[in-house]
Short mmCIF file of N, CA and C in Angstrom, two decimals:
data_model
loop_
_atom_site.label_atom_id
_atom_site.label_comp_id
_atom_site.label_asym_id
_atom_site.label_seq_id
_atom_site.Cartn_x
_atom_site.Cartn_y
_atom_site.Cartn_z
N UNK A 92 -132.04 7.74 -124.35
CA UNK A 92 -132.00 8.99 -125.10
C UNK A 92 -130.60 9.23 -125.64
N UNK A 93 -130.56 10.00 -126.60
CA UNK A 93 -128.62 9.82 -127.18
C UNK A 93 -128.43 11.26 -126.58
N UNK A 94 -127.55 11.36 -126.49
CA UNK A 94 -126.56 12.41 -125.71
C UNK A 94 -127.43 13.38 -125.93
N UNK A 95 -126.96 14.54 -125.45
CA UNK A 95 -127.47 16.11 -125.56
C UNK A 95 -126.97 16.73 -126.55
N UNK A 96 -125.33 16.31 -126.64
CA UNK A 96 -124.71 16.88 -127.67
C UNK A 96 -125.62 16.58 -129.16
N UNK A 97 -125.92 15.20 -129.57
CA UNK A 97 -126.72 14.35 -130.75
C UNK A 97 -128.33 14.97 -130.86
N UNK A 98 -128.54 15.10 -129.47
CA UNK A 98 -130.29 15.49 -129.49
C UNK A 98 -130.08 16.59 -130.34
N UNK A 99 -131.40 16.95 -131.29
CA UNK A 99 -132.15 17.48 -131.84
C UNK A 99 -132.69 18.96 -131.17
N UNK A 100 -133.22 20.03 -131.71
CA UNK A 100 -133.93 21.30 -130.76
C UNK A 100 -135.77 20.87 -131.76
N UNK A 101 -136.05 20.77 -130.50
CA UNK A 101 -137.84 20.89 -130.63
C UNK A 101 -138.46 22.07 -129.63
N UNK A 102 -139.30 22.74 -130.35
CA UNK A 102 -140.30 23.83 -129.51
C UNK A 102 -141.63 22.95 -129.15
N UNK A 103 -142.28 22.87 -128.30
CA UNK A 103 -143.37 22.83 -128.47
C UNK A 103 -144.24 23.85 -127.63
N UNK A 104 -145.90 23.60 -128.19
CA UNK A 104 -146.39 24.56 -127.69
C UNK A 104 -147.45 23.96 -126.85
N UNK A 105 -147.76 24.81 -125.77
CA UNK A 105 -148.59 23.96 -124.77
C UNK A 105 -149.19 24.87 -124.05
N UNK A 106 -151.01 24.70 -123.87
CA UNK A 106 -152.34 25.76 -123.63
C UNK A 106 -152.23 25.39 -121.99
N UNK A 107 -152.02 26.57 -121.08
CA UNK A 107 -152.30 26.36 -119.76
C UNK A 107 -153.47 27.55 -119.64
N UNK A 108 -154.57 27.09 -119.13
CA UNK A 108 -155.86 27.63 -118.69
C UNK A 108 -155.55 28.35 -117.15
N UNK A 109 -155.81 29.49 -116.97
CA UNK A 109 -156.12 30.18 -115.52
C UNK A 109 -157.62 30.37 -115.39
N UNK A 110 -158.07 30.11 -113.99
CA UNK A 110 -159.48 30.50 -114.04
C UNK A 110 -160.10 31.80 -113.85
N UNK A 111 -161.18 32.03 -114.26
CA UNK A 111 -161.87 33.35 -113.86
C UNK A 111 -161.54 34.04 -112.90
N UNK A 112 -161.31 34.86 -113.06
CA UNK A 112 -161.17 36.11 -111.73
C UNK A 112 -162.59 37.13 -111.52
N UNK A 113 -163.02 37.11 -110.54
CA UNK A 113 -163.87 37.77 -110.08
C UNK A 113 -164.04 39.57 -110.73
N UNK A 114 -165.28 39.02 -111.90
CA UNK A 114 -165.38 40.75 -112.63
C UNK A 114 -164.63 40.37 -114.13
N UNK A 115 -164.19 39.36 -114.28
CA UNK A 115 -163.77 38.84 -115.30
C UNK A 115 -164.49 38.35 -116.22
N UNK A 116 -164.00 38.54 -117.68
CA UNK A 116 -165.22 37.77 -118.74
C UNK A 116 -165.36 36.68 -119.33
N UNK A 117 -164.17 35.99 -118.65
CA UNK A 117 -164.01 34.55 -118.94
C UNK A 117 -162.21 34.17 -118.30
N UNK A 118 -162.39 32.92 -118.43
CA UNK A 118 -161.18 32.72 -118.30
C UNK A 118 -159.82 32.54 -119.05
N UNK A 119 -158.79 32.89 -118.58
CA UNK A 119 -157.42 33.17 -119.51
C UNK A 119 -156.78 32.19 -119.71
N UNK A 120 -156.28 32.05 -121.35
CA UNK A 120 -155.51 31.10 -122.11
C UNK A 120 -154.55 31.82 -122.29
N UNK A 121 -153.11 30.92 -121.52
CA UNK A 121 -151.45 30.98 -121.93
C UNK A 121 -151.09 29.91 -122.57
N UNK A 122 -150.41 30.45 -123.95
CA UNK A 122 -149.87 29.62 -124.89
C UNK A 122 -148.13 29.46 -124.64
N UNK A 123 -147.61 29.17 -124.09
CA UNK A 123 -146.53 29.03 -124.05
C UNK A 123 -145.59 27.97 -125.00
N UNK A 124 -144.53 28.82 -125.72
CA UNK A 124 -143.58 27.73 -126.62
C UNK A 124 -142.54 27.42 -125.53
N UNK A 125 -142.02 26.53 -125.37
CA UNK A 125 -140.60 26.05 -124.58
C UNK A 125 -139.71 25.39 -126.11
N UNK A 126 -138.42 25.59 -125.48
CA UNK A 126 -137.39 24.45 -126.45
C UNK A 126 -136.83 23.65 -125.50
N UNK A 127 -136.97 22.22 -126.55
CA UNK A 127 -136.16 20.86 -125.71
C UNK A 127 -135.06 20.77 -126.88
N UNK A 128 -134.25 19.79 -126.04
CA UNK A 128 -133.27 18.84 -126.34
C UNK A 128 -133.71 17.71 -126.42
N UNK A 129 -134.13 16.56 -127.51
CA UNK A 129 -134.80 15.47 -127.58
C UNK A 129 -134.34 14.78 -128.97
N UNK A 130 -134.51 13.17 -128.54
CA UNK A 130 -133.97 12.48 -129.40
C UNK A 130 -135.56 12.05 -130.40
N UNK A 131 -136.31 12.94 -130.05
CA UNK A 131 -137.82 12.68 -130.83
C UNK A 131 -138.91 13.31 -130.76
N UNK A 132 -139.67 13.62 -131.20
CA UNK A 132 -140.74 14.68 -130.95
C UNK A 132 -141.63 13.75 -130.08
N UNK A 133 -141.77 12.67 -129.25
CA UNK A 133 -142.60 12.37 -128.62
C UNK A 133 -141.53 12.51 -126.94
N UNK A 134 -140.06 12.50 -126.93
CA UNK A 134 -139.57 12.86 -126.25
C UNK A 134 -139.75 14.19 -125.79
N UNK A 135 -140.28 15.33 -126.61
CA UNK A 135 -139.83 16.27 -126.64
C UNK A 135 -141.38 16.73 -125.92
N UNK A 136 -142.06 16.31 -126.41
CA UNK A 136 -143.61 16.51 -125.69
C UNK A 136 -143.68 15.95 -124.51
N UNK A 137 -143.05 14.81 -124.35
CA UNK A 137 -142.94 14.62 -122.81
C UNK A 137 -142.53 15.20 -121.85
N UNK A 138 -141.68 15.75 -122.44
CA UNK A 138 -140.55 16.70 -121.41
C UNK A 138 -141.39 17.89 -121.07
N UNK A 139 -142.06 18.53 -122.01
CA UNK A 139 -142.69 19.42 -122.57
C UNK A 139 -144.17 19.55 -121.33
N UNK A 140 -144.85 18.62 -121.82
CA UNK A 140 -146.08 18.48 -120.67
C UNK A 140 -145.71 17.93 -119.26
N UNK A 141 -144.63 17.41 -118.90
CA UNK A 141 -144.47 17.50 -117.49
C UNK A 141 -144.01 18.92 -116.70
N UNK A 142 -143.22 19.64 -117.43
CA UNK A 142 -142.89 20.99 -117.36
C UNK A 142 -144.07 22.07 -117.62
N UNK A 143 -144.70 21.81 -118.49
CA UNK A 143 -146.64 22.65 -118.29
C UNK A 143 -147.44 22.30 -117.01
N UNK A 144 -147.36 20.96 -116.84
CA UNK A 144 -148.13 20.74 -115.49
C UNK A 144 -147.43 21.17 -114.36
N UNK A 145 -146.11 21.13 -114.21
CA UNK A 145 -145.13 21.91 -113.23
C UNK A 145 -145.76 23.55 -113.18
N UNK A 146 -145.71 23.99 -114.27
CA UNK A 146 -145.87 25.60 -114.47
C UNK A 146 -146.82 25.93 -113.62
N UNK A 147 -148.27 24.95 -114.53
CA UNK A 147 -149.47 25.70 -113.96
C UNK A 147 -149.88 25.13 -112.48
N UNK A 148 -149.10 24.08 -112.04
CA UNK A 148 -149.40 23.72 -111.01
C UNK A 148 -148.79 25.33 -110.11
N UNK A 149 -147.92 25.83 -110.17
CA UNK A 149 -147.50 26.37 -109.14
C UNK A 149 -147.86 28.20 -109.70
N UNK A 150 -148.13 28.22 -111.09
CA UNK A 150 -148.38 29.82 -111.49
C UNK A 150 -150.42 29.36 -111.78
N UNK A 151 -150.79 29.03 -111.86
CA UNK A 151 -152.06 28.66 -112.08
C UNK A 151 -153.42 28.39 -110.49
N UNK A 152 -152.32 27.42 -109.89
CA UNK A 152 -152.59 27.03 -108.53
C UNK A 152 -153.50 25.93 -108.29
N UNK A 153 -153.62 25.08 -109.91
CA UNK A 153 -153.94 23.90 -110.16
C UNK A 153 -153.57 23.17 -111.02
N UNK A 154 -152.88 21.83 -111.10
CA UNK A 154 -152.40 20.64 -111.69
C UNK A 154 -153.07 20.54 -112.53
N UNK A 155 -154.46 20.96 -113.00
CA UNK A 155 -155.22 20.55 -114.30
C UNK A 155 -155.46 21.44 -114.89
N UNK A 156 -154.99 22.86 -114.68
CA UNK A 156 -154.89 23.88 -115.38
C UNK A 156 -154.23 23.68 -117.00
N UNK A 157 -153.41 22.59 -116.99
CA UNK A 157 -152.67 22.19 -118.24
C UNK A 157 -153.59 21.34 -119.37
N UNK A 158 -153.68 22.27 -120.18
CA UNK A 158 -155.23 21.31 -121.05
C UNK A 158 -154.47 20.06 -121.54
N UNK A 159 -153.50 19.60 -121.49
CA UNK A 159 -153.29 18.37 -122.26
C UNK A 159 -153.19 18.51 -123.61
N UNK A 160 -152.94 19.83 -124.00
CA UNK A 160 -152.63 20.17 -125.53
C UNK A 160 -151.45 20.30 -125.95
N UNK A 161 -150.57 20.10 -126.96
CA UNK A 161 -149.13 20.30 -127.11
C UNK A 161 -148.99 20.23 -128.89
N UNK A 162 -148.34 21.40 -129.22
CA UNK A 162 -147.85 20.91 -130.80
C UNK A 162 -146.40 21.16 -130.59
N UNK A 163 -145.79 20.51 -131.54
CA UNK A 163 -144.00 20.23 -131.68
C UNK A 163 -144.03 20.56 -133.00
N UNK A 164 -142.36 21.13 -132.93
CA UNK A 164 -142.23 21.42 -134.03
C UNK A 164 -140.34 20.88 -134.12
N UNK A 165 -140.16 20.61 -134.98
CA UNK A 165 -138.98 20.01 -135.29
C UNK A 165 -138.27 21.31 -135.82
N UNK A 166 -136.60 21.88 -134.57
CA UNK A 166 -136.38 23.24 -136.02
C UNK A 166 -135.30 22.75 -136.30
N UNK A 167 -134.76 23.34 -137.67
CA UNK A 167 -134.27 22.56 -138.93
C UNK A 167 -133.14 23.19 -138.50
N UNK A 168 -132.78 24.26 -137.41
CA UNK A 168 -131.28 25.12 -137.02
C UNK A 168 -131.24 25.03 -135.65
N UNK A 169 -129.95 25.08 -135.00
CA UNK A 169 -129.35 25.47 -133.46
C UNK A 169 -130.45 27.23 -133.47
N UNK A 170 -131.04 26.87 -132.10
CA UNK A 170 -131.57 28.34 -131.79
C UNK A 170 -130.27 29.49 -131.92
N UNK A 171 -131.24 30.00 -132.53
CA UNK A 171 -129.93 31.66 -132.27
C UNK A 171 -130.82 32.53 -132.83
N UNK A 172 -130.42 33.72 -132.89
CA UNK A 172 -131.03 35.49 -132.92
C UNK A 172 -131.73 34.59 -135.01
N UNK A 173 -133.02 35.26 -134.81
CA UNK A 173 -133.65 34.88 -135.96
C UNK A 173 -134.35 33.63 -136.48
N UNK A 174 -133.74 32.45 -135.55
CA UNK A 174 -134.14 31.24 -135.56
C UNK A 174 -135.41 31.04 -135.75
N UNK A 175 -136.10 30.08 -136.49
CA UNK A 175 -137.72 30.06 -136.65
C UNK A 175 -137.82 28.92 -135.31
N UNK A 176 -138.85 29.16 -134.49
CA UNK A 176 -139.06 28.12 -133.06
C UNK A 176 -140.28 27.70 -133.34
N UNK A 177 -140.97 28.31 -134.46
CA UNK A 177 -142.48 26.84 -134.08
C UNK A 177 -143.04 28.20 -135.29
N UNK A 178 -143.42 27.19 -136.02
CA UNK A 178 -144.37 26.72 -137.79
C UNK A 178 -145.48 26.57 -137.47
N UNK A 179 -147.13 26.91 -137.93
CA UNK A 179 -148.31 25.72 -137.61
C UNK A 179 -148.75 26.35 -139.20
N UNK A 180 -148.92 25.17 -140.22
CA UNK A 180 -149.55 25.91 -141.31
C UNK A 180 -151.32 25.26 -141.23
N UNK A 181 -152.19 25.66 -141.82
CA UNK A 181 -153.44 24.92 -142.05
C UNK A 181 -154.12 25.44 -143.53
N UNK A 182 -154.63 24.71 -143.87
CA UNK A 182 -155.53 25.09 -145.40
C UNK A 182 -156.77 25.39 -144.65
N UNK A 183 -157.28 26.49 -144.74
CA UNK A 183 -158.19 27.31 -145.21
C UNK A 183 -159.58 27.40 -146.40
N UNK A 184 -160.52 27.33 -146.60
CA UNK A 184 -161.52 27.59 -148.05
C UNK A 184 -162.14 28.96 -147.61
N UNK A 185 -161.78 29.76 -146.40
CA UNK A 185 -162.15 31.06 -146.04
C UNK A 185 -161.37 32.03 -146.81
N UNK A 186 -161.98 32.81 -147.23
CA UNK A 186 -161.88 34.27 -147.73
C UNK A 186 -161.21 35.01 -146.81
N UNK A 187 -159.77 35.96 -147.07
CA UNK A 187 -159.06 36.80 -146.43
C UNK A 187 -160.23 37.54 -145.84
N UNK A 188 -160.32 37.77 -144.35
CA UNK A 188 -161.43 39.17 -144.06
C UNK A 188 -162.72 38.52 -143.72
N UNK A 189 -162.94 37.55 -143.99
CA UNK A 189 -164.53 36.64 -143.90
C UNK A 189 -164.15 36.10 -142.36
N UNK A 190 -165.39 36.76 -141.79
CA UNK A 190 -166.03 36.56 -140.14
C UNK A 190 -166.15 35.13 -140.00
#
């Protein structure tokens, strides 16, 4: 990996599942963004999903609570006050307001 100083800032985002709670109407999805230091966005997801399975292993109270989902985002600035940390665009053929 090249230095810390050289690494890059990546966010990524990563779905940890909690299960049902009793009287509950389903179970709860946490989206959590983190930022790495990484010399690559596949570095950066790595780092990324061992630190989700850490999370939910110990706030969840199961190791597979971590769906195995992750998006990265490459940001184009050093974090600071205003910084953009994570982009997702998608095309659409839905109508603003359409169910």
């Amino acid at each position: 990996m090249a230095d810390q100083d050289d690494a890059d800032w990546y966010a990524v985002r990563c779905i940890i599942r909690f299960e049902p709670q009793p009287g509950s109407a389903g179970a709860t999805y946490e989206e959590r963004i983190t930022l790495w230091r990484a010399d690559s966005f596949d570095h950066a997801v790595e780092r990324a999903e061992r630190d989700a399975r850490d999370y939910a292993s110990t706030t969840a109270g199961s190791p597979e609570a971590y769906l195995g989902f992750a998006q990265t985002y490459h940001l184009a600035d050093v974090p600071g006050g205003g910084a953009e940390v994570f982009s997702l665009m998608r095309d659409s053929r839905r109508k603003p307001g359409a169910a």
